[in-house]
PDB file of C-alpha atoms and ligand atoms in Angstrom:
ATOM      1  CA  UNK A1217     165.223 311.032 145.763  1.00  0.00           C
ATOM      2  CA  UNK A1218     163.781 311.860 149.068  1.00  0.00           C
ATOM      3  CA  UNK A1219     164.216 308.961 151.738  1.00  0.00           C
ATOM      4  CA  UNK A1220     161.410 309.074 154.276  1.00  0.00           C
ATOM      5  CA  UNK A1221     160.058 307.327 157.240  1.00  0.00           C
ATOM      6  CA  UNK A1222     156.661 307.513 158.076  1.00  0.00           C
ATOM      7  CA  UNK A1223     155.770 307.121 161.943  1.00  0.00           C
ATOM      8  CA  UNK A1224     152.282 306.488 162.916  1.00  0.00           C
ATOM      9  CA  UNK A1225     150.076 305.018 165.772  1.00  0.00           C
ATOM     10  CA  UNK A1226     146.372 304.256 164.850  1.00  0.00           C
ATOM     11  CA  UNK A1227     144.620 304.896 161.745  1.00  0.00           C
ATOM     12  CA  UNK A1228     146.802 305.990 159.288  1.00  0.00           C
ATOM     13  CA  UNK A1229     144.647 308.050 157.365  1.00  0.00           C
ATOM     14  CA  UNK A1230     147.471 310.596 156.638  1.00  0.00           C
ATOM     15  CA  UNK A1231     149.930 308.024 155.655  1.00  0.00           C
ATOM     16  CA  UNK A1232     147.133 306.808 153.212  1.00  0.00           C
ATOM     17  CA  UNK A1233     146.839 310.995 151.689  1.00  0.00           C
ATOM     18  CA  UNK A1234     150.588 310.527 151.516  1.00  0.00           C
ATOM     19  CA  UNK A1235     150.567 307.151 149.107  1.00  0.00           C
ATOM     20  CA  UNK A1236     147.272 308.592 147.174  1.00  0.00           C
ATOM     21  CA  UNK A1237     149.560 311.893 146.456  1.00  0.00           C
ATOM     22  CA  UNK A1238     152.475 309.416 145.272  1.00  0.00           C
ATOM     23  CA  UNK A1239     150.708 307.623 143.046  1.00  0.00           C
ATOM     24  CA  UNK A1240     149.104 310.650 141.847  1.00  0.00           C
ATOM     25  CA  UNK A1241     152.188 312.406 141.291  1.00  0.00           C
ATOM     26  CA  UNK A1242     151.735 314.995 143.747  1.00  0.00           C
ATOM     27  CA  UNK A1243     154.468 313.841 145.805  1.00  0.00           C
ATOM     28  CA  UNK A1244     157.726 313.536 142.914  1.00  0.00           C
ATOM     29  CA  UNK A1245     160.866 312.336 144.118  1.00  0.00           C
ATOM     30  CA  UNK A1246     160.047 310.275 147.163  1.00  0.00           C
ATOM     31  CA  UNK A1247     160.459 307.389 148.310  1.00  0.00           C
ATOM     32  CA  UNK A1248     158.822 305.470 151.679  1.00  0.00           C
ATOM     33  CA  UNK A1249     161.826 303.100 153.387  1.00  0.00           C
ATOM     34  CA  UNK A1250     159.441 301.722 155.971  1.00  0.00           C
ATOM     35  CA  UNK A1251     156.588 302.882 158.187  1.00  0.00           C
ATOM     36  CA  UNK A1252     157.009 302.361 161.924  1.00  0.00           C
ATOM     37  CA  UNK A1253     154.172 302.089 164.670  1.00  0.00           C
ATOM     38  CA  UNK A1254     154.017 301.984 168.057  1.00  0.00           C
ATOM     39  CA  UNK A1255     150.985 299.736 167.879  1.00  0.00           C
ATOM     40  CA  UNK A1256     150.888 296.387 166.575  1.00  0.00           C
ATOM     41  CA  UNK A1257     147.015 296.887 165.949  1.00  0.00           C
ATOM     42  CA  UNK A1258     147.466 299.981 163.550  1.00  0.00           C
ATOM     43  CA  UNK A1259     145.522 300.115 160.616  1.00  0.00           C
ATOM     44  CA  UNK A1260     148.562 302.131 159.480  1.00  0.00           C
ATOM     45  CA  UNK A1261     150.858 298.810 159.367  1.00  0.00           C
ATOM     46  CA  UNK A1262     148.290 296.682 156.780  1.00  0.00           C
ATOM     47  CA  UNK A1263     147.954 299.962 154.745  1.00  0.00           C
ATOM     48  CA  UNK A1264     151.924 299.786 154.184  1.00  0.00           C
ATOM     49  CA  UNK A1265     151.847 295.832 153.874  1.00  0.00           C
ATOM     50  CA  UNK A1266     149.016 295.926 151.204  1.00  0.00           C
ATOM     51  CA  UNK A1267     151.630 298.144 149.321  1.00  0.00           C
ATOM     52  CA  UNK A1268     155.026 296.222 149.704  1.00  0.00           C
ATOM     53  CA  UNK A1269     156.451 299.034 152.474  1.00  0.00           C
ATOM     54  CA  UNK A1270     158.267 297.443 155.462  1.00  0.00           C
ATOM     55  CA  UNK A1271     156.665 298.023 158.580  1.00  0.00           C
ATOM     56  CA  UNK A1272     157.862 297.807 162.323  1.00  0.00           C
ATOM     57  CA  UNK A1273     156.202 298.023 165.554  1.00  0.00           C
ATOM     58  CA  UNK A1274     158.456 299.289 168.721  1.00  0.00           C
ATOM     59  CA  UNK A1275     155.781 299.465 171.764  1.00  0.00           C
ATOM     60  CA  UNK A1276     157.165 301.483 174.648  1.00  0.00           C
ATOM     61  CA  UNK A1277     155.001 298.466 176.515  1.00  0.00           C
ATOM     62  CA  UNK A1278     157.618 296.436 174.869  1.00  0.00           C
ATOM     63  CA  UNK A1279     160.411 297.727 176.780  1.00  0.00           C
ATOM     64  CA  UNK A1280     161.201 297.588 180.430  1.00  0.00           C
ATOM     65  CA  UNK A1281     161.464 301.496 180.901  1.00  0.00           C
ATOM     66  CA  UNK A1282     161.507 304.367 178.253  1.00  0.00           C
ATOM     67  CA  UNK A1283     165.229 304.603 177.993  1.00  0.00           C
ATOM     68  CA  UNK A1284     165.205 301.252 176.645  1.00  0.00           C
ATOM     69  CA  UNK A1285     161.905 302.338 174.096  1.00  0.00           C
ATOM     70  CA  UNK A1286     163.935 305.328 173.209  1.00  0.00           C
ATOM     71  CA  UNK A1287     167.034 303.633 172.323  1.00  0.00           C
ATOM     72  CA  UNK A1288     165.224 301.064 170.301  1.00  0.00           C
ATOM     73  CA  UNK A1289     163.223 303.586 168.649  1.00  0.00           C
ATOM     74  CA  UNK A1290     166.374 306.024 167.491  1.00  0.00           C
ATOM     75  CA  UNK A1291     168.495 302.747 166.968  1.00  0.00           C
ATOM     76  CA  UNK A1292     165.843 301.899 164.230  1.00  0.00           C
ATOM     77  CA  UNK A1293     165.775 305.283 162.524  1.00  0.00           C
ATOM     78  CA  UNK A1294     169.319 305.458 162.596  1.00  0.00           C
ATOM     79  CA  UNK A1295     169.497 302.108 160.569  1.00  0.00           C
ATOM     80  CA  UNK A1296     166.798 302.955 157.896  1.00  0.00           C
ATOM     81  CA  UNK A1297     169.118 306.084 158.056  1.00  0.00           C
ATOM     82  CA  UNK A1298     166.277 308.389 156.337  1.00  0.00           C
ATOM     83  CA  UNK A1299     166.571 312.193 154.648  1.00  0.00           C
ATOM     84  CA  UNK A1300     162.888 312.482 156.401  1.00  0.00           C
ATOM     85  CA  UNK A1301     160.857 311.076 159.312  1.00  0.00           C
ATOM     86  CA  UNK A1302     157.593 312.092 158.834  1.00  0.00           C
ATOM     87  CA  UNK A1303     155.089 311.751 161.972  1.00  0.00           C
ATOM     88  CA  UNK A1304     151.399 310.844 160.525  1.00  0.00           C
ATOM     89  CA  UNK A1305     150.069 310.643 163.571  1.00  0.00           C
ATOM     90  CA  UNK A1306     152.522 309.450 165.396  1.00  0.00           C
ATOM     91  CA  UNK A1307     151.161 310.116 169.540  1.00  0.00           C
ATOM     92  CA  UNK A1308     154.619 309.055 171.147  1.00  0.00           C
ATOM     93  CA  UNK A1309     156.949 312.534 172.279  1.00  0.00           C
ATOM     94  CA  UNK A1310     160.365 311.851 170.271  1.00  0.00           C
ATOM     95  CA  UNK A1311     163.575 311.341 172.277  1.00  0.00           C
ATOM     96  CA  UNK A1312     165.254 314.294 172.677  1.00  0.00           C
ATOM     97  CA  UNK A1313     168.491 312.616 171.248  1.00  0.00           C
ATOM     98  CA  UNK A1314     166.690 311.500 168.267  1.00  0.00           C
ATOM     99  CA  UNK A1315     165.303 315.196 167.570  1.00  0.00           C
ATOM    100  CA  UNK A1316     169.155 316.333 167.779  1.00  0.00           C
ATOM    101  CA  UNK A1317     170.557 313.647 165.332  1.00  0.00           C
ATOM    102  CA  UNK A1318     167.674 314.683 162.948  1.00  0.00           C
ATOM    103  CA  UNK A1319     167.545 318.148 163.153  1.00  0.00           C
ATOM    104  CA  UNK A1320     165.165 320.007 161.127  1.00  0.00           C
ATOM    105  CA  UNK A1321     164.237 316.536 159.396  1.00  0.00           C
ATOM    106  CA  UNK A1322     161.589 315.308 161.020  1.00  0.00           C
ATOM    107  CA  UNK A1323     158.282 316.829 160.555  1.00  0.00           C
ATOM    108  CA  UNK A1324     154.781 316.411 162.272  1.00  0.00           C
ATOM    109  CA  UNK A1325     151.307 317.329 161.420  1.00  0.00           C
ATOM    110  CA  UNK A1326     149.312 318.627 163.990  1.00  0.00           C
ATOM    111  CA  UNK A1327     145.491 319.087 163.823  1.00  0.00           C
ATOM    112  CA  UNK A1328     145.110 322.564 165.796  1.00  0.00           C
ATOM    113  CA  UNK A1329     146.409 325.876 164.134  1.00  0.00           C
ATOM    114  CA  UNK A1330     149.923 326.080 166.514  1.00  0.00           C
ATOM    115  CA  UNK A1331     150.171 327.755 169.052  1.00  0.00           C
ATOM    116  CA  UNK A1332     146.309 326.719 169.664  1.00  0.00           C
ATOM    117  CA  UNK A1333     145.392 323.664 171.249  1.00  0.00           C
ATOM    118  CA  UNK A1334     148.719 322.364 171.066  1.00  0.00           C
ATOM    119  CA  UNK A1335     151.629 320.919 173.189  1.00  0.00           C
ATOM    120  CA  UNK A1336     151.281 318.264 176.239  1.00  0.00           C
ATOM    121  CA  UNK A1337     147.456 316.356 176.448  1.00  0.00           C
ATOM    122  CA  UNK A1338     146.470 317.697 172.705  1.00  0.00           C
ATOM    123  CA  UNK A1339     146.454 314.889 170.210  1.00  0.00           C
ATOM    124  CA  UNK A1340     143.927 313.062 167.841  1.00  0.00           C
ATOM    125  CA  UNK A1341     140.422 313.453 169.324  1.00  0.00           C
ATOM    126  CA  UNK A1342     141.191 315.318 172.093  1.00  0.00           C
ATOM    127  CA  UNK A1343     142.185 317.970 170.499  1.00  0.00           C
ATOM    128  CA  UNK A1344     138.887 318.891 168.727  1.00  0.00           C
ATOM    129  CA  UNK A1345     136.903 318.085 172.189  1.00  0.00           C
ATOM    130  CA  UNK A1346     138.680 321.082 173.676  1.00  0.00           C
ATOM    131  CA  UNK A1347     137.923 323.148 170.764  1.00  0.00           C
ATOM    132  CA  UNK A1348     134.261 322.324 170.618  1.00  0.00           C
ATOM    133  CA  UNK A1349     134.428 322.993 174.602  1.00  0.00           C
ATOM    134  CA  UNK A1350     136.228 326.301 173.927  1.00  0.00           C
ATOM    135  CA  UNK A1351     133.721 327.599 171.579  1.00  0.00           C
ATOM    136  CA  UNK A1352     136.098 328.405 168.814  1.00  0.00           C
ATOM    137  CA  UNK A1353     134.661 328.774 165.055  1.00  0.00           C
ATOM    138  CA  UNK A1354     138.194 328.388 163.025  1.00  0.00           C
ATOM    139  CA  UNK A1355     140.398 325.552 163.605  1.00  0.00           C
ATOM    140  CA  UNK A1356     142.642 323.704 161.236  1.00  0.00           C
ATOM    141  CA  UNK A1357     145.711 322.122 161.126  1.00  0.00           C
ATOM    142  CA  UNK A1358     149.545 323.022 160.905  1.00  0.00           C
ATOM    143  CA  UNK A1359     152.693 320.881 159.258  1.00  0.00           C
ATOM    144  CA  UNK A1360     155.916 321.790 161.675  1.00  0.00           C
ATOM    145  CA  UNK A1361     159.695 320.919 162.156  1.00  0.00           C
ATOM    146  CA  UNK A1362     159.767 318.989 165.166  1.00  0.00           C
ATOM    147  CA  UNK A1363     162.331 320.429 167.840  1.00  0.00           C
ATOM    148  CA  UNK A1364     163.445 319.261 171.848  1.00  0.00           C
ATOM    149  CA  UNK A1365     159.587 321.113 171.883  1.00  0.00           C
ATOM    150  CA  UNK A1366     156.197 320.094 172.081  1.00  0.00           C
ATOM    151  CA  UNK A1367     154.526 321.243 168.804  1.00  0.00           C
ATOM    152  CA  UNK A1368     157.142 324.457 169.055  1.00  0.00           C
ATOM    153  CA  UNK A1369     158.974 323.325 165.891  1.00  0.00           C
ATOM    154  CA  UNK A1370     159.148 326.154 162.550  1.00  0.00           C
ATOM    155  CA  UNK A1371     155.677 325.770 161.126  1.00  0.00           C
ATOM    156  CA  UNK A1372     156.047 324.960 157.432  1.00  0.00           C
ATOM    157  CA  UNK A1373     152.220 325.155 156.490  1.00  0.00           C
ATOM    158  CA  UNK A1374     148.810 325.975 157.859  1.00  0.00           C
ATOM    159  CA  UNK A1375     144.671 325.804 156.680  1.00  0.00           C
ATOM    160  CA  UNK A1376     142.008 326.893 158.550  1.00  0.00           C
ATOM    161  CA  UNK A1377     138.920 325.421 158.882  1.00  0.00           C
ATOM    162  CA  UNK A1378     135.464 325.697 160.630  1.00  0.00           C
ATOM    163  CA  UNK A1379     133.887 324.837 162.625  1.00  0.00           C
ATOM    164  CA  UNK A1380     130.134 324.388 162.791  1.00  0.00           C
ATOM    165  CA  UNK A1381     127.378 324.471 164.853  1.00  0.00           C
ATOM    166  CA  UNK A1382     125.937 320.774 165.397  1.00  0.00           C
ATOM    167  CA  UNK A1383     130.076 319.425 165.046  1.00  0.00           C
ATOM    168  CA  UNK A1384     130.899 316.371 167.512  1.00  0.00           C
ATOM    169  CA  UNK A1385     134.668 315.838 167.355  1.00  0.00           C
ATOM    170  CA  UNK A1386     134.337 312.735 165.145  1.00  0.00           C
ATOM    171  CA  UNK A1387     132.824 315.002 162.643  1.00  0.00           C
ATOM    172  CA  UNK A1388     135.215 317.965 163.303  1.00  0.00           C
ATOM    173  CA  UNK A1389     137.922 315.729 163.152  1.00  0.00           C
ATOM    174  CA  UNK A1390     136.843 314.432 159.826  1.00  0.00           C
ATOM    175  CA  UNK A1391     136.380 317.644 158.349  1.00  0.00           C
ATOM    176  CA  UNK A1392     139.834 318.931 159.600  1.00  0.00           C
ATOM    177  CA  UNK A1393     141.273 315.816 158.065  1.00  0.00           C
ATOM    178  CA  UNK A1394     139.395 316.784 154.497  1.00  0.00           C
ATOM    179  CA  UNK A1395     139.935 319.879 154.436  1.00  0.00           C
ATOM    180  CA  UNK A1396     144.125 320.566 156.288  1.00  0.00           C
ATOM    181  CA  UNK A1397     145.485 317.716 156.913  1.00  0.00           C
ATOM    182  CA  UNK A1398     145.664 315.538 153.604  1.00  0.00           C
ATOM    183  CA  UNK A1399     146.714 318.355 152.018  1.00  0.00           C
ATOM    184  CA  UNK A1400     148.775 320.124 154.522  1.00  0.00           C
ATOM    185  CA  UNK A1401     151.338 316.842 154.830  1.00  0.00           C
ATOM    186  CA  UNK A1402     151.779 315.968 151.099  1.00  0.00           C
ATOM    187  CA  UNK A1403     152.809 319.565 150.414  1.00  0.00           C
ATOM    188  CA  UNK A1404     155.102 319.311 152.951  1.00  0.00           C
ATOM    189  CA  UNK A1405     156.692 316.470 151.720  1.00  0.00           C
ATOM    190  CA  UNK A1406     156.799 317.331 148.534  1.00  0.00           C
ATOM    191  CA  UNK A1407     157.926 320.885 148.842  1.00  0.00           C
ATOM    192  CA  UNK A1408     160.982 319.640 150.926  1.00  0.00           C
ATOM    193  CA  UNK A1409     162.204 316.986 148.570  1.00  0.00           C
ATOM    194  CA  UNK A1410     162.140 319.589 145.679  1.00  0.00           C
ATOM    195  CA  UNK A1411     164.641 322.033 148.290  1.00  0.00           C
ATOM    196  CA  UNK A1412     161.811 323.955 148.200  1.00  0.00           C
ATOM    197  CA  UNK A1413     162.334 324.766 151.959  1.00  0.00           C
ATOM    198  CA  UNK A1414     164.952 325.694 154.137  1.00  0.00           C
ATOM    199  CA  UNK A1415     165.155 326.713 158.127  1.00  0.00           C
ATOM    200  CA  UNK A1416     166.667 330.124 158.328  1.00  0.00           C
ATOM    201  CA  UNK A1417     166.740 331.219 162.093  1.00  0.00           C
ATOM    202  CA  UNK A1418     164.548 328.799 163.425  1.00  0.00           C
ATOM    203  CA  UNK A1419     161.832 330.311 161.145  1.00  0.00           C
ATOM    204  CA  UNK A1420     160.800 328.519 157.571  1.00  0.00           C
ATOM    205  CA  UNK A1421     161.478 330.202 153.979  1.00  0.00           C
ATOM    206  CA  UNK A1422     160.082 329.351 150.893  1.00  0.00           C
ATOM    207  CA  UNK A1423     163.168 329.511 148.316  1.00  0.00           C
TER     208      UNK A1423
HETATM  209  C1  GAR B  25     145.550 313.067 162.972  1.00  0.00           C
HETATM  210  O1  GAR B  25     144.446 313.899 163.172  1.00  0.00           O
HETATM  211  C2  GAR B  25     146.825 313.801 163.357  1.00  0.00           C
HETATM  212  O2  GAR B  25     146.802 315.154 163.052  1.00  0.00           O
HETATM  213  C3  GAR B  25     146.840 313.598 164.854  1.00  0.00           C
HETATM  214  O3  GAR B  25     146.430 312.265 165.025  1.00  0.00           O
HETATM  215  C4  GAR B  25     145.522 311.900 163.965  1.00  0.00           C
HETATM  216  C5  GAR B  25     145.992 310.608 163.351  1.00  0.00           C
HETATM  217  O4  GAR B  25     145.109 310.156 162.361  1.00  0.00           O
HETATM  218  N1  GAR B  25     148.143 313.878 165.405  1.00  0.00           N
HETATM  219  C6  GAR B  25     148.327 314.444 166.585  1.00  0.00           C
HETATM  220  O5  GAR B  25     147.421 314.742 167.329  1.00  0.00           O
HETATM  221  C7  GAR B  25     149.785 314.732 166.929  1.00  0.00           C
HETATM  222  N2  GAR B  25     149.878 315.595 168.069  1.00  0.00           N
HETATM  223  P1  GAR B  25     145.550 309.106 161.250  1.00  0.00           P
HETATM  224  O6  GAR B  25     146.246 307.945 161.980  1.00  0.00           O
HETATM  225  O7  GAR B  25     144.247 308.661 160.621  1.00  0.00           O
HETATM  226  O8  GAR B  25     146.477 309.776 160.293  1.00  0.00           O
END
């Protein structure tokens, strides 16, 4: 059985694809420990309460600096002691001493195809305003190790998508969402607790 913790920060739509594919049987062999947020006001934290998951909030505004964040933050992983931290969203950089404990076991889903419109100032919204600025007609999203990093982790899975004419970035977002991301993460999830991954050279293989 696969032991993950799911991090988030706002809506929690992706943690929400992740329970659908449970109880659909998409995702076999898993099991959520707790879902953490570093917003009290997450939509994410009632989705896990309506369904019996712990949840946690650790704020960086909680803390006096972000050592202290950090440390909290790692110190709670460490406890739950997970095989998998999943980040659903999750807009907070991990510390780098967190990313070395858990190496190769945390993953992330980005909504950009990596190496575009990724890395520092590209997450949630923002991302898909710089694409519809840029002009681009495929975007999608991409499921990735997390390393020390930004968004530079081995890329597990990818899905384009379009992008159309009249798009704002709510409805780019949306249809990125639809058509990558609650797709894209599940996979992921359940491809790795069936050992159906491994990190060979800092590159994913499919065994
Ligand atoms: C998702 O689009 C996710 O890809 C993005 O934040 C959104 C969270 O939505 N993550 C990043 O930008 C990470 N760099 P959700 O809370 O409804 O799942």
């Amino acid at each position: 059985m696969l032991r993950i913790v799911v991090c988030v920060s706002g809506g929690g739509t992706n943690l929400q694809a992740i329970l659908d594919a449970i109880d659909r049987g998409k995702i076999t062999n898993t099991e959520i420990l707790a879902v953490i947020s570093n917003n009290a006001g997450a939509r994410a934290l009632t989705r896990a309460e309506s369904r019996g998951i712990p949840g946690f909030c650790i704020s960086p505004k909680s803390f006096s600096d972000r050592e202290a964040f950090n440390r909290a933050f790692t110190d709670k992983i460490c406890e739950l002691n997970p095989d998998l931290v999943v980040l659903a969203g999750f807009l907070v950089r991990i510390p780098e001493a967190m990313v070395a404990r858990f190496s190769n076991r945390i993953i992330n889903i980005h909504p950009s195809l990596i190496p575009s419109f990724c890395g520092v100032g590209y997450y949630g919204l923002k991302v898909h305003e710089k694409v519809l600025e840029r002009g681009i007609r495929v975007t999608g999203a991409t499921v990735h190790f997390v390393n020390e990093g930004m968004d530079e982790g081995p890329i597990i899975a990818q899905r384009a998508v379009s992008v159309e004419e009249e798009d704002t970035p709510e409805s780019l977002q949306r249809r990125v969402m639809e058509q990558a991301e609650w797709i894209l993460l599940p996979e992921a999830i359940d491809d790795i607790a069936d050992g159906r991954i491994a990190v060979v050279n800092n590159k994913v293989r499919r065994q």
